[in-house]
PDB file of C-alpha atoms in Angstrom:
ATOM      1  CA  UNK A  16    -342.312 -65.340  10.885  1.00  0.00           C
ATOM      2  CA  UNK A  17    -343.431 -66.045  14.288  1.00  0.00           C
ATOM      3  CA  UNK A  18    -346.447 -67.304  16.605  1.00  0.00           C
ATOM      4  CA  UNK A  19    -344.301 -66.087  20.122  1.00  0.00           C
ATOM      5  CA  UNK A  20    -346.521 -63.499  22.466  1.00  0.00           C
ATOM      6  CA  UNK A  21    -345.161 -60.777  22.809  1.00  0.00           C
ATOM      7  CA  UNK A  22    -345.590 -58.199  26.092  1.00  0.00           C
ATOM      8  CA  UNK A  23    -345.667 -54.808  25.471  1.00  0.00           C
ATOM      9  CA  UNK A  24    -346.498 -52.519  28.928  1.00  0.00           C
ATOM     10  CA  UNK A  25    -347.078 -49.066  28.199  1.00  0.00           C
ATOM     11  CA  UNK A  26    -348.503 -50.226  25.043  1.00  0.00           C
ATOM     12  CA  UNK A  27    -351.266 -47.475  24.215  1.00  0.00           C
ATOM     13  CA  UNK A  28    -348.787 -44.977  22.368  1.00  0.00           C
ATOM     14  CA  UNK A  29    -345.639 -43.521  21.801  1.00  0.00           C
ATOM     15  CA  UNK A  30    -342.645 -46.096  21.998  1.00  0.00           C
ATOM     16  CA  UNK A  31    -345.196 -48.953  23.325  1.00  0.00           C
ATOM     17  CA  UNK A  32    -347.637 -48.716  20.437  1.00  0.00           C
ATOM     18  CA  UNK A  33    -344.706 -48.396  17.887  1.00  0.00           C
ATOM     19  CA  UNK A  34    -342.916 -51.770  19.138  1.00  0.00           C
ATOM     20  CA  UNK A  35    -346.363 -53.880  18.961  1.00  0.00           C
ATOM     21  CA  UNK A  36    -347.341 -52.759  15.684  1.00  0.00           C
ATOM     22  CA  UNK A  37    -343.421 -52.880  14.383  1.00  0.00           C
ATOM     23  CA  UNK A  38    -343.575 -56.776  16.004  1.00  0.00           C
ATOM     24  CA  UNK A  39    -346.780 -57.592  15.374  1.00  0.00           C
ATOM     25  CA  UNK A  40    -346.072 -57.335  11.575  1.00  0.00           C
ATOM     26  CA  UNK A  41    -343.262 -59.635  11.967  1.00  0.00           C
ATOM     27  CA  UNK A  42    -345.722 -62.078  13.605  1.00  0.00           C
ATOM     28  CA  UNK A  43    -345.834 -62.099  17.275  1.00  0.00           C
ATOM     29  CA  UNK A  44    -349.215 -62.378  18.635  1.00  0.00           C
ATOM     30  CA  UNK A  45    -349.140 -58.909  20.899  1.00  0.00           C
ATOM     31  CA  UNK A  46    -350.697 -58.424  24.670  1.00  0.00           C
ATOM     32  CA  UNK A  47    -350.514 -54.383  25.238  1.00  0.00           C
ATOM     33  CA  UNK A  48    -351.567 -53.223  28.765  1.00  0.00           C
ATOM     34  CA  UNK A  49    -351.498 -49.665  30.004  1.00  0.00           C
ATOM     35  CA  UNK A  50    -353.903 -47.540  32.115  1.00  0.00           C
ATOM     36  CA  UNK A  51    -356.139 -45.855  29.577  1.00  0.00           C
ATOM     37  CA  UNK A  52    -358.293 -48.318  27.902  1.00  0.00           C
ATOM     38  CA  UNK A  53    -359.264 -46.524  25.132  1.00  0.00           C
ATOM     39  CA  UNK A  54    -355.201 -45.980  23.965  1.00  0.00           C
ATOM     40  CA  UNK A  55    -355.188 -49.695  24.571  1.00  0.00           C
ATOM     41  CA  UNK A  56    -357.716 -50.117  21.629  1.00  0.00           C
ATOM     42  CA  UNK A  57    -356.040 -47.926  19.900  1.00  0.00           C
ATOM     43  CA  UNK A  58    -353.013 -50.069  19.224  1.00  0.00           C
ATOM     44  CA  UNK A  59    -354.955 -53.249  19.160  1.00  0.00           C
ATOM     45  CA  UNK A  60    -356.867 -51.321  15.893  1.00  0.00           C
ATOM     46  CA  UNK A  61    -353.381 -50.894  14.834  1.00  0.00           C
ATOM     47  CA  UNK A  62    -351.869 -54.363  15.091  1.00  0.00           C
ATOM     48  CA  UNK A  63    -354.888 -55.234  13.422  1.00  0.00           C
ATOM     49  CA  UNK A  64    -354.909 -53.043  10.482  1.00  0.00           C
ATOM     50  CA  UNK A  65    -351.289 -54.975   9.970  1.00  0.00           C
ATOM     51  CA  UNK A  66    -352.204 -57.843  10.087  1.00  0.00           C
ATOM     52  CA  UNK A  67    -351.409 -59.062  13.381  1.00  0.00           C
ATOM     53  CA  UNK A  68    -352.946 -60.327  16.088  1.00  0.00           C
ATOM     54  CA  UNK A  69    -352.998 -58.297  19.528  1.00  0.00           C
ATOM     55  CA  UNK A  70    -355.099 -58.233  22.836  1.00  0.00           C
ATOM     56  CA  UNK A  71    -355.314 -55.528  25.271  1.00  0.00           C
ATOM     57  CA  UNK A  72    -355.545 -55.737  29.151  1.00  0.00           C
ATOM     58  CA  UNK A  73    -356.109 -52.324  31.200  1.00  0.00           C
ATOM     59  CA  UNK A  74    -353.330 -52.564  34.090  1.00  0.00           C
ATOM     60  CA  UNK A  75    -351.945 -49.916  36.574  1.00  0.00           C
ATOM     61  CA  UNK A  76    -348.037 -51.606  36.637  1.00  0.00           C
ATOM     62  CA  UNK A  77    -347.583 -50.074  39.829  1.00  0.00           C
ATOM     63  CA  UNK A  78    -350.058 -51.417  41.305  1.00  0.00           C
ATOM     64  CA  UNK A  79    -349.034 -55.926  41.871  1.00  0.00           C
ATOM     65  CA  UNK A  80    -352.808 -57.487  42.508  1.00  0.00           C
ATOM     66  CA  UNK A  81    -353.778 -55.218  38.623  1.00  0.00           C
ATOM     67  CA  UNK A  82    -350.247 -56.462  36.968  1.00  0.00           C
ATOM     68  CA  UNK A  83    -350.872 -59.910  38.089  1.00  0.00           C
ATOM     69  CA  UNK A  84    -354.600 -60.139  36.724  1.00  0.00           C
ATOM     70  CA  UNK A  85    -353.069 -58.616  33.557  1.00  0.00           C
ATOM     71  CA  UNK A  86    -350.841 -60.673  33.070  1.00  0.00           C
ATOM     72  CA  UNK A  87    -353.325 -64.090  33.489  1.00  0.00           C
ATOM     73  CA  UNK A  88    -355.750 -62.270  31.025  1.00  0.00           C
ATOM     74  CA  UNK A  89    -352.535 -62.502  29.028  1.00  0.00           C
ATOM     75  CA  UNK A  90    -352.184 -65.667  28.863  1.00  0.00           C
ATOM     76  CA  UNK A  91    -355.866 -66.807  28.988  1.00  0.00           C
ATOM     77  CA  UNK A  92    -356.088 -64.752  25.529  1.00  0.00           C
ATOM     78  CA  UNK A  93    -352.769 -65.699  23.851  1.00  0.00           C
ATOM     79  CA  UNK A  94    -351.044 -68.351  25.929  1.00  0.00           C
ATOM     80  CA  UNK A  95    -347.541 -67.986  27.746  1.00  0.00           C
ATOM     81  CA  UNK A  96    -345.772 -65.002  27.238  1.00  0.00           C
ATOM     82  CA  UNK A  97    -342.169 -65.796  25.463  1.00  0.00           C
ATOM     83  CA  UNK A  98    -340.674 -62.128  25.441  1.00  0.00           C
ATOM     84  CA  UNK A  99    -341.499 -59.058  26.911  1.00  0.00           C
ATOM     85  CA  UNK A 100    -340.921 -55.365  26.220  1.00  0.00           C
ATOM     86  CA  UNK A 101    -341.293 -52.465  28.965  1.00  0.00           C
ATOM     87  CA  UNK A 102    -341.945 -49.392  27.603  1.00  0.00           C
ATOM     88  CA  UNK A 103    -344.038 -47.697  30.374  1.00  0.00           C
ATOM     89  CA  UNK A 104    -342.587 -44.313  31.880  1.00  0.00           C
ATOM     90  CA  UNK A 105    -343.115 -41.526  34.404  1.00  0.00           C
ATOM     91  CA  UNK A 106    -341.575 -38.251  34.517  1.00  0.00           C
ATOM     92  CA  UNK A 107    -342.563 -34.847  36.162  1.00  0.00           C
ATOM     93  CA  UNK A 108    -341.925 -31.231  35.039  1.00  0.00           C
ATOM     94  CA  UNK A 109    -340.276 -30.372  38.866  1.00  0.00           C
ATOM     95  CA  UNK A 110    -337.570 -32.531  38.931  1.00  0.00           C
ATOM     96  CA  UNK A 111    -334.522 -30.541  40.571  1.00  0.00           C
ATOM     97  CA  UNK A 112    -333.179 -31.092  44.047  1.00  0.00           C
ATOM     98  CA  UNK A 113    -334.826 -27.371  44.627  1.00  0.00           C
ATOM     99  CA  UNK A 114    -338.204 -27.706  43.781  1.00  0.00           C
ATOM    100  CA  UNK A 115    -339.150 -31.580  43.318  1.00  0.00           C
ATOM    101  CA  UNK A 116    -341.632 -33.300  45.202  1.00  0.00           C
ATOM    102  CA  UNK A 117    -340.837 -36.827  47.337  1.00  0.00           C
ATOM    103  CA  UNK A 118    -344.229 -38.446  46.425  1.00  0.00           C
ATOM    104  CA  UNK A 119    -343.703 -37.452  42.834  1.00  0.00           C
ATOM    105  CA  UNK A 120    -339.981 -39.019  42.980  1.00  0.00           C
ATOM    106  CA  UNK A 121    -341.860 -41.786  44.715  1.00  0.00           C
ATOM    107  CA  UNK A 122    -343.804 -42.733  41.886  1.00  0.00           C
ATOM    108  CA  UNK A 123    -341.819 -42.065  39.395  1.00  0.00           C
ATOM    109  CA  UNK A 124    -338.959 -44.630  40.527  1.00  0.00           C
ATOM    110  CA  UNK A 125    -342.036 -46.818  41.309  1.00  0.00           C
ATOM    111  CA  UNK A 126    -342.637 -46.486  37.628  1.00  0.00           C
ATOM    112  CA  UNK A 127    -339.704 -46.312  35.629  1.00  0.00           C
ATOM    113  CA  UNK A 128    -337.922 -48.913  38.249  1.00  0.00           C
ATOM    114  CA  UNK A 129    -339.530 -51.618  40.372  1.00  0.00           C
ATOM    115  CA  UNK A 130    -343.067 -51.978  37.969  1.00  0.00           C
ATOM    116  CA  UNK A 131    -340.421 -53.163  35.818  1.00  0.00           C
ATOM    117  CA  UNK A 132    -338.592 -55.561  38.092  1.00  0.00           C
ATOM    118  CA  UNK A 133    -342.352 -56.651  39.301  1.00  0.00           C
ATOM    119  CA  UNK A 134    -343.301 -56.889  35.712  1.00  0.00           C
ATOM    120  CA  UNK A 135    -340.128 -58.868  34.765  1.00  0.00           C
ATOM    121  CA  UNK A 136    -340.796 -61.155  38.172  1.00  0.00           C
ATOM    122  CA  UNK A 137    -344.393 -62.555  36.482  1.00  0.00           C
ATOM    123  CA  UNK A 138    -343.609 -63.200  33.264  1.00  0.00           C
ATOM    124  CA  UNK A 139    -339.530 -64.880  33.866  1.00  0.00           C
ATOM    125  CA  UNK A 140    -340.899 -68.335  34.164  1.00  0.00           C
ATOM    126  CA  UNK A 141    -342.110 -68.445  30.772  1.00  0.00           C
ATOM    127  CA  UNK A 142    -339.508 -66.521  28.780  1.00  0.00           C
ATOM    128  CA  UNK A 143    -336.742 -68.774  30.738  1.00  0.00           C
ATOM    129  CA  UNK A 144    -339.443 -71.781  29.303  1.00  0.00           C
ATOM    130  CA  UNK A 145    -339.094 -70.081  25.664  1.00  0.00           C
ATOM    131  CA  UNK A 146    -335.448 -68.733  25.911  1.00  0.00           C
ATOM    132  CA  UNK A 147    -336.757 -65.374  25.234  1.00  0.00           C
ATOM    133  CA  UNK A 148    -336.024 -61.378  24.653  1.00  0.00           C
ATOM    134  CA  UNK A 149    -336.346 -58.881  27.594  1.00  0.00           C
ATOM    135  CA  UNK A 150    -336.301 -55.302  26.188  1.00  0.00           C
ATOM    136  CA  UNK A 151    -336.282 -52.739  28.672  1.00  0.00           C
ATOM    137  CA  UNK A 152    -336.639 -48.981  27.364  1.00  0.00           C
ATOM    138  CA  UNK A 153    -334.809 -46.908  29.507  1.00  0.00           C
ATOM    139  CA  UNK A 154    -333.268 -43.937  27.758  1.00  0.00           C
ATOM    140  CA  UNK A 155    -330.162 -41.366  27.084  1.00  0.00           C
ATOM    141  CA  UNK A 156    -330.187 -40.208  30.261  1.00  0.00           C
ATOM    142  CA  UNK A 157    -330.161 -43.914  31.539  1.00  0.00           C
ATOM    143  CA  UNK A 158    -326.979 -44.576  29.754  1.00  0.00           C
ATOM    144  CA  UNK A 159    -325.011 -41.075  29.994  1.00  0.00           C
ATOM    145  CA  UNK A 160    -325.661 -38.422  32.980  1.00  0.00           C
ATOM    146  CA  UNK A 161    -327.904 -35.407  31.993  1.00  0.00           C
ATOM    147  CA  UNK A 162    -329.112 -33.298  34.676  1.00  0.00           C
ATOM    148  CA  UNK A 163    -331.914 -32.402  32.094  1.00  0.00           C
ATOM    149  CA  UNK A 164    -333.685 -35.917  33.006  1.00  0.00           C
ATOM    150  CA  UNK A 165    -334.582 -34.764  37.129  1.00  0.00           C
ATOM    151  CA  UNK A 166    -332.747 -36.663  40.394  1.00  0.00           C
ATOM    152  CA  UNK A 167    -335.747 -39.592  40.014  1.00  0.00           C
ATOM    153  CA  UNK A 168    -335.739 -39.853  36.513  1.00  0.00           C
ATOM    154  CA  UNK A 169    -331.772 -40.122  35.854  1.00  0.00           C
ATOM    155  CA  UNK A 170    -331.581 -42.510  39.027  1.00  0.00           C
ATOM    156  CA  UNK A 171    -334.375 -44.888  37.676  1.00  0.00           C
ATOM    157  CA  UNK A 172    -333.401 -45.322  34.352  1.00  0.00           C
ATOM    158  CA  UNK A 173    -329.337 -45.645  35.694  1.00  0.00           C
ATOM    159  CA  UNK A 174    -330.567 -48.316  37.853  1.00  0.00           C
ATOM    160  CA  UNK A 175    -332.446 -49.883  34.853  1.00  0.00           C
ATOM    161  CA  UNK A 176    -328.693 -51.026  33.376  1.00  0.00           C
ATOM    162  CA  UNK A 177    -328.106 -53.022  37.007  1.00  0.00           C
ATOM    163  CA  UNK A 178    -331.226 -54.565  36.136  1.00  0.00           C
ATOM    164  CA  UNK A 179    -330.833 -55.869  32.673  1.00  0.00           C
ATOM    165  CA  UNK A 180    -327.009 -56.876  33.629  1.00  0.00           C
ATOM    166  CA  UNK A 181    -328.100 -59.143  36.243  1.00  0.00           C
ATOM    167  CA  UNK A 182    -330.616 -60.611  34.376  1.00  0.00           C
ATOM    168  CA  UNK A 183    -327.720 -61.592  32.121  1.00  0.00           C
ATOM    169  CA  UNK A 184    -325.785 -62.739  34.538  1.00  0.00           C
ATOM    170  CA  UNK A 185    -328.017 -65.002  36.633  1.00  0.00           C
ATOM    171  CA  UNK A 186    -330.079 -66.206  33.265  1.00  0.00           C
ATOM    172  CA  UNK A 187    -328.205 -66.712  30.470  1.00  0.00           C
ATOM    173  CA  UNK A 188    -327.896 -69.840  30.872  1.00  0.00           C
ATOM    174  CA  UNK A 189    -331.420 -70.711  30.228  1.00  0.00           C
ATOM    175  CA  UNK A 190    -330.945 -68.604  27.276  1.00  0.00           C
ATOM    176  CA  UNK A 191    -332.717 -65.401  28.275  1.00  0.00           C
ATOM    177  CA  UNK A 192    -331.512 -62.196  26.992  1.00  0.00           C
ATOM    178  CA  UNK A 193    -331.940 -58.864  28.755  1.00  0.00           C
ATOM    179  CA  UNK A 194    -331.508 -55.717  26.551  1.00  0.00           C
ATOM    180  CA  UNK A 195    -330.940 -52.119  28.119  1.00  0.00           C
ATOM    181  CA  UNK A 196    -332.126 -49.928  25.362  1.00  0.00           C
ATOM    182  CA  UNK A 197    -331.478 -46.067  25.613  1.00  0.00           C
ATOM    183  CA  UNK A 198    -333.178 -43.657  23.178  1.00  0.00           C
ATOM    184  CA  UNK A 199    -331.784 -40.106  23.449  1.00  0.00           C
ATOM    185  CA  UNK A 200    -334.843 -37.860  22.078  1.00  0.00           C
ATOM    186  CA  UNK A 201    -338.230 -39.491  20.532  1.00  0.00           C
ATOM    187  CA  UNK A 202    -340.789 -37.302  19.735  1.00  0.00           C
ATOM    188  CA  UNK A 203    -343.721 -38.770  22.144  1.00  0.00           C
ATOM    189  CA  UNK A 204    -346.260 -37.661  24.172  1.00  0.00           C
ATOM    190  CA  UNK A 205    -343.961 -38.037  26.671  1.00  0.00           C
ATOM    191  CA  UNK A 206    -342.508 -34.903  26.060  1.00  0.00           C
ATOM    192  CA  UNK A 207    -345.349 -32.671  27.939  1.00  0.00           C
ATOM    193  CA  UNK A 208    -343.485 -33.725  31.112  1.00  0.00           C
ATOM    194  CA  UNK A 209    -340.718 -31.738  30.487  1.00  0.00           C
ATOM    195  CA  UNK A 210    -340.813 -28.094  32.430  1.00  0.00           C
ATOM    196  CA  UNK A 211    -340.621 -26.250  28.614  1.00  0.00           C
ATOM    197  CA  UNK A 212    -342.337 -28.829  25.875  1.00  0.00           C
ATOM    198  CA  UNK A 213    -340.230 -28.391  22.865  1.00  0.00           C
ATOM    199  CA  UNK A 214    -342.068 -27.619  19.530  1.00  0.00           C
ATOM    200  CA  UNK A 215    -342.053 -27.159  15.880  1.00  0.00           C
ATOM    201  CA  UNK A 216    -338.756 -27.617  14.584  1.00  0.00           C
ATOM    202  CA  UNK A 217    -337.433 -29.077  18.021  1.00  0.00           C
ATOM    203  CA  UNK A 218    -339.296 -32.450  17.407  1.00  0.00           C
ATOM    204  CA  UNK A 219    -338.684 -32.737  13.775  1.00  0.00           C
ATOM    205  CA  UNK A 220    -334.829 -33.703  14.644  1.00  0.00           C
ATOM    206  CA  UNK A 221    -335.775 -35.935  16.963  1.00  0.00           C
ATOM    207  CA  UNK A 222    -336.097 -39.933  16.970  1.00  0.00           C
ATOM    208  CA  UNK A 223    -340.134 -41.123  16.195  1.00  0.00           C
ATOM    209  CA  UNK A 224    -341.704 -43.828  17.776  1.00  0.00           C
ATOM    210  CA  UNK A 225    -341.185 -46.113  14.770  1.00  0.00           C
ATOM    211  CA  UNK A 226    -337.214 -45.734  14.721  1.00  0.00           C
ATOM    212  CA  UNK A 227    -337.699 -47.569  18.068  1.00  0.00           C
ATOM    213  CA  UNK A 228    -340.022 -50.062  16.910  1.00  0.00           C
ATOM    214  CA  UNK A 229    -337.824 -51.148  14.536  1.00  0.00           C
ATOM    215  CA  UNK A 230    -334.808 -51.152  16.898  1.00  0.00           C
ATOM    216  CA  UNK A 231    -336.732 -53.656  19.161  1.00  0.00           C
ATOM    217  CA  UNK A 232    -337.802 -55.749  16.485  1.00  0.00           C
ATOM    218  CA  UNK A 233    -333.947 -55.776  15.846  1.00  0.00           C
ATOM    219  CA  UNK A 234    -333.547 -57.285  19.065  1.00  0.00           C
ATOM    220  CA  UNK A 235    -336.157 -59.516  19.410  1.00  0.00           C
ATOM    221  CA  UNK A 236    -335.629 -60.954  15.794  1.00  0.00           C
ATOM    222  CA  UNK A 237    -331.874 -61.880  16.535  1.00  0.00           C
ATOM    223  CA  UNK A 238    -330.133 -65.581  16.473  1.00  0.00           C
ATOM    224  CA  UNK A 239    -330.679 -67.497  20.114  1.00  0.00           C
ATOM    225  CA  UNK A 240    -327.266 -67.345  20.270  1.00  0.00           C
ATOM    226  CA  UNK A 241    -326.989 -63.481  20.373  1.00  0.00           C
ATOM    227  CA  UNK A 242    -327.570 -61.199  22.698  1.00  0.00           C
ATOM    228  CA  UNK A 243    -327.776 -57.247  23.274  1.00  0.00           C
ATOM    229  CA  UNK A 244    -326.782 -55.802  26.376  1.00  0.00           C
ATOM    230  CA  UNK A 245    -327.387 -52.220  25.629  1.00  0.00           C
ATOM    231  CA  UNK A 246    -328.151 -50.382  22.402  1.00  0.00           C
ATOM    232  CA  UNK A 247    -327.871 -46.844  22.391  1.00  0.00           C
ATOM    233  CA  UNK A 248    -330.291 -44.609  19.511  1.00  0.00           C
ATOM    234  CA  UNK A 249    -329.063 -41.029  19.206  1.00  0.00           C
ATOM    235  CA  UNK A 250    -330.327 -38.258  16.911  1.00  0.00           C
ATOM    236  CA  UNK A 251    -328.349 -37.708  14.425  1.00  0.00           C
ATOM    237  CA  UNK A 252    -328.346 -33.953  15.026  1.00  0.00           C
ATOM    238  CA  UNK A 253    -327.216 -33.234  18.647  1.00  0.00           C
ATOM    239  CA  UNK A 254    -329.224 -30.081  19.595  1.00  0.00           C
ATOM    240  CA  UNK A 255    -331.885 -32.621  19.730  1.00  0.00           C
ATOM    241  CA  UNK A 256    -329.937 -34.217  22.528  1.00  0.00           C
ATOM    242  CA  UNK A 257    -331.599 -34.338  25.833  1.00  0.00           C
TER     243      UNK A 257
END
């Protein structure tokens, strides 16, 4: 068991909510911040029915002056953060070169890219203090190139492995460890950005939420010593494949 504090962004369902319950019953004290309130709660009456201990702090992570006040509620309600998981994304149904929109590619590389590296930036200082876990969820498309992800989405979530590998690179030796984790399908909310939602028997070969969890808890429940550069979770069945 553990008393670290744990970050989750995009912690109000899907992937999020499923690493800071999965973590939260392996004892990290949680933070969960998002930009619907009421999914916050959500998890925080999840972590709670556990048995853990979780807060939750409403926070737009593109947006720097609504991180940054998120993240000092953060540690006014739990203390430092030692590890941190990013599990916010942004996708759009439009997403070819012939019919996607600039200010939606805009914010989704705002999203799936440089929240990240801003959300990284604010809480470094402590996890380099505790030798923690970075776990950024990225995804198949991240790791292998699919058309089927969109020009902003694939590009983002490339650019995510850069990311993690200079983390690596620059602080391992104050015994941080960066993990690039790519899930190929996960049956989330998520999936309504997609231009045809897949249903019914689609989903049920798919990864859950909780397959994730568990991978991160993996991660962030590993030796000081050890570290993950990139952990790729496939269906077993590949029609599931996106």
């Amino acid at each position: 068991m553990t008393d670290r504090v744990l970050w989750v962004t995009g912690g109000g369902s899907g992937m999020g909510q499923a690493v800071a319950v999965s973590a939260a019953e392996a004892g990290w004290r949680v933070a969960v911040t998002g930009r619907r309130r009421e999914a916050l709660l959500e998890t925080v009456e999840a972590v709670t029915s556990a048995g853990g201990v979780a807060v939750a702090a409403e926070a737009d992570a593109t947006d720097p002056a609504s991180l940054a006040r998120a993240h000092e509620r953060i540690v006014a309600g739990l203390g430092p953060v030692d590890d941190l998981v990013t599990a916010a994304g942004l996708n759009a149904p439009r997403r070819r070169w012939d019919d996607q929109s600039m200010t939606e590619f805009a914010a989704i590389v705002d999203t799936n890219l440089t929240s990240v590296a801003r959300t990284i930036d604010l809480a470094l200082p402590t996890i380099r203090d505790a030798q923690g876990r970075i776990v950024v969820i990225s995804s198949f498309a991240g790791w292998r190139f699919s058309t089927k992800g969109g020009v902003a989405y694939s590009a983002s979530k490339t650019a995510l492995a850069s990311l993690c590998a200079t983390l690596n690179e620059e602080e391992g030796a104050h015994g941080v460890g960066a993990t690039h984790l790519c899930p190929g399908d996960v049956d989330t909310p998520f999936l309504s950005m997609r231009p045809q939602v897949p249903e019914g028997a689609a989903r049920e070969t798919m990864l859950t939420p909780e397959d994730i969890g568990r991978a991160v808890r993996f991660i962030l429940d590993g030796p000081p010593h050890v570290r993950i550069d990139e952990l790729v979770i496939s269906p077993t069945r590949p029609s599931a494949r996106a």
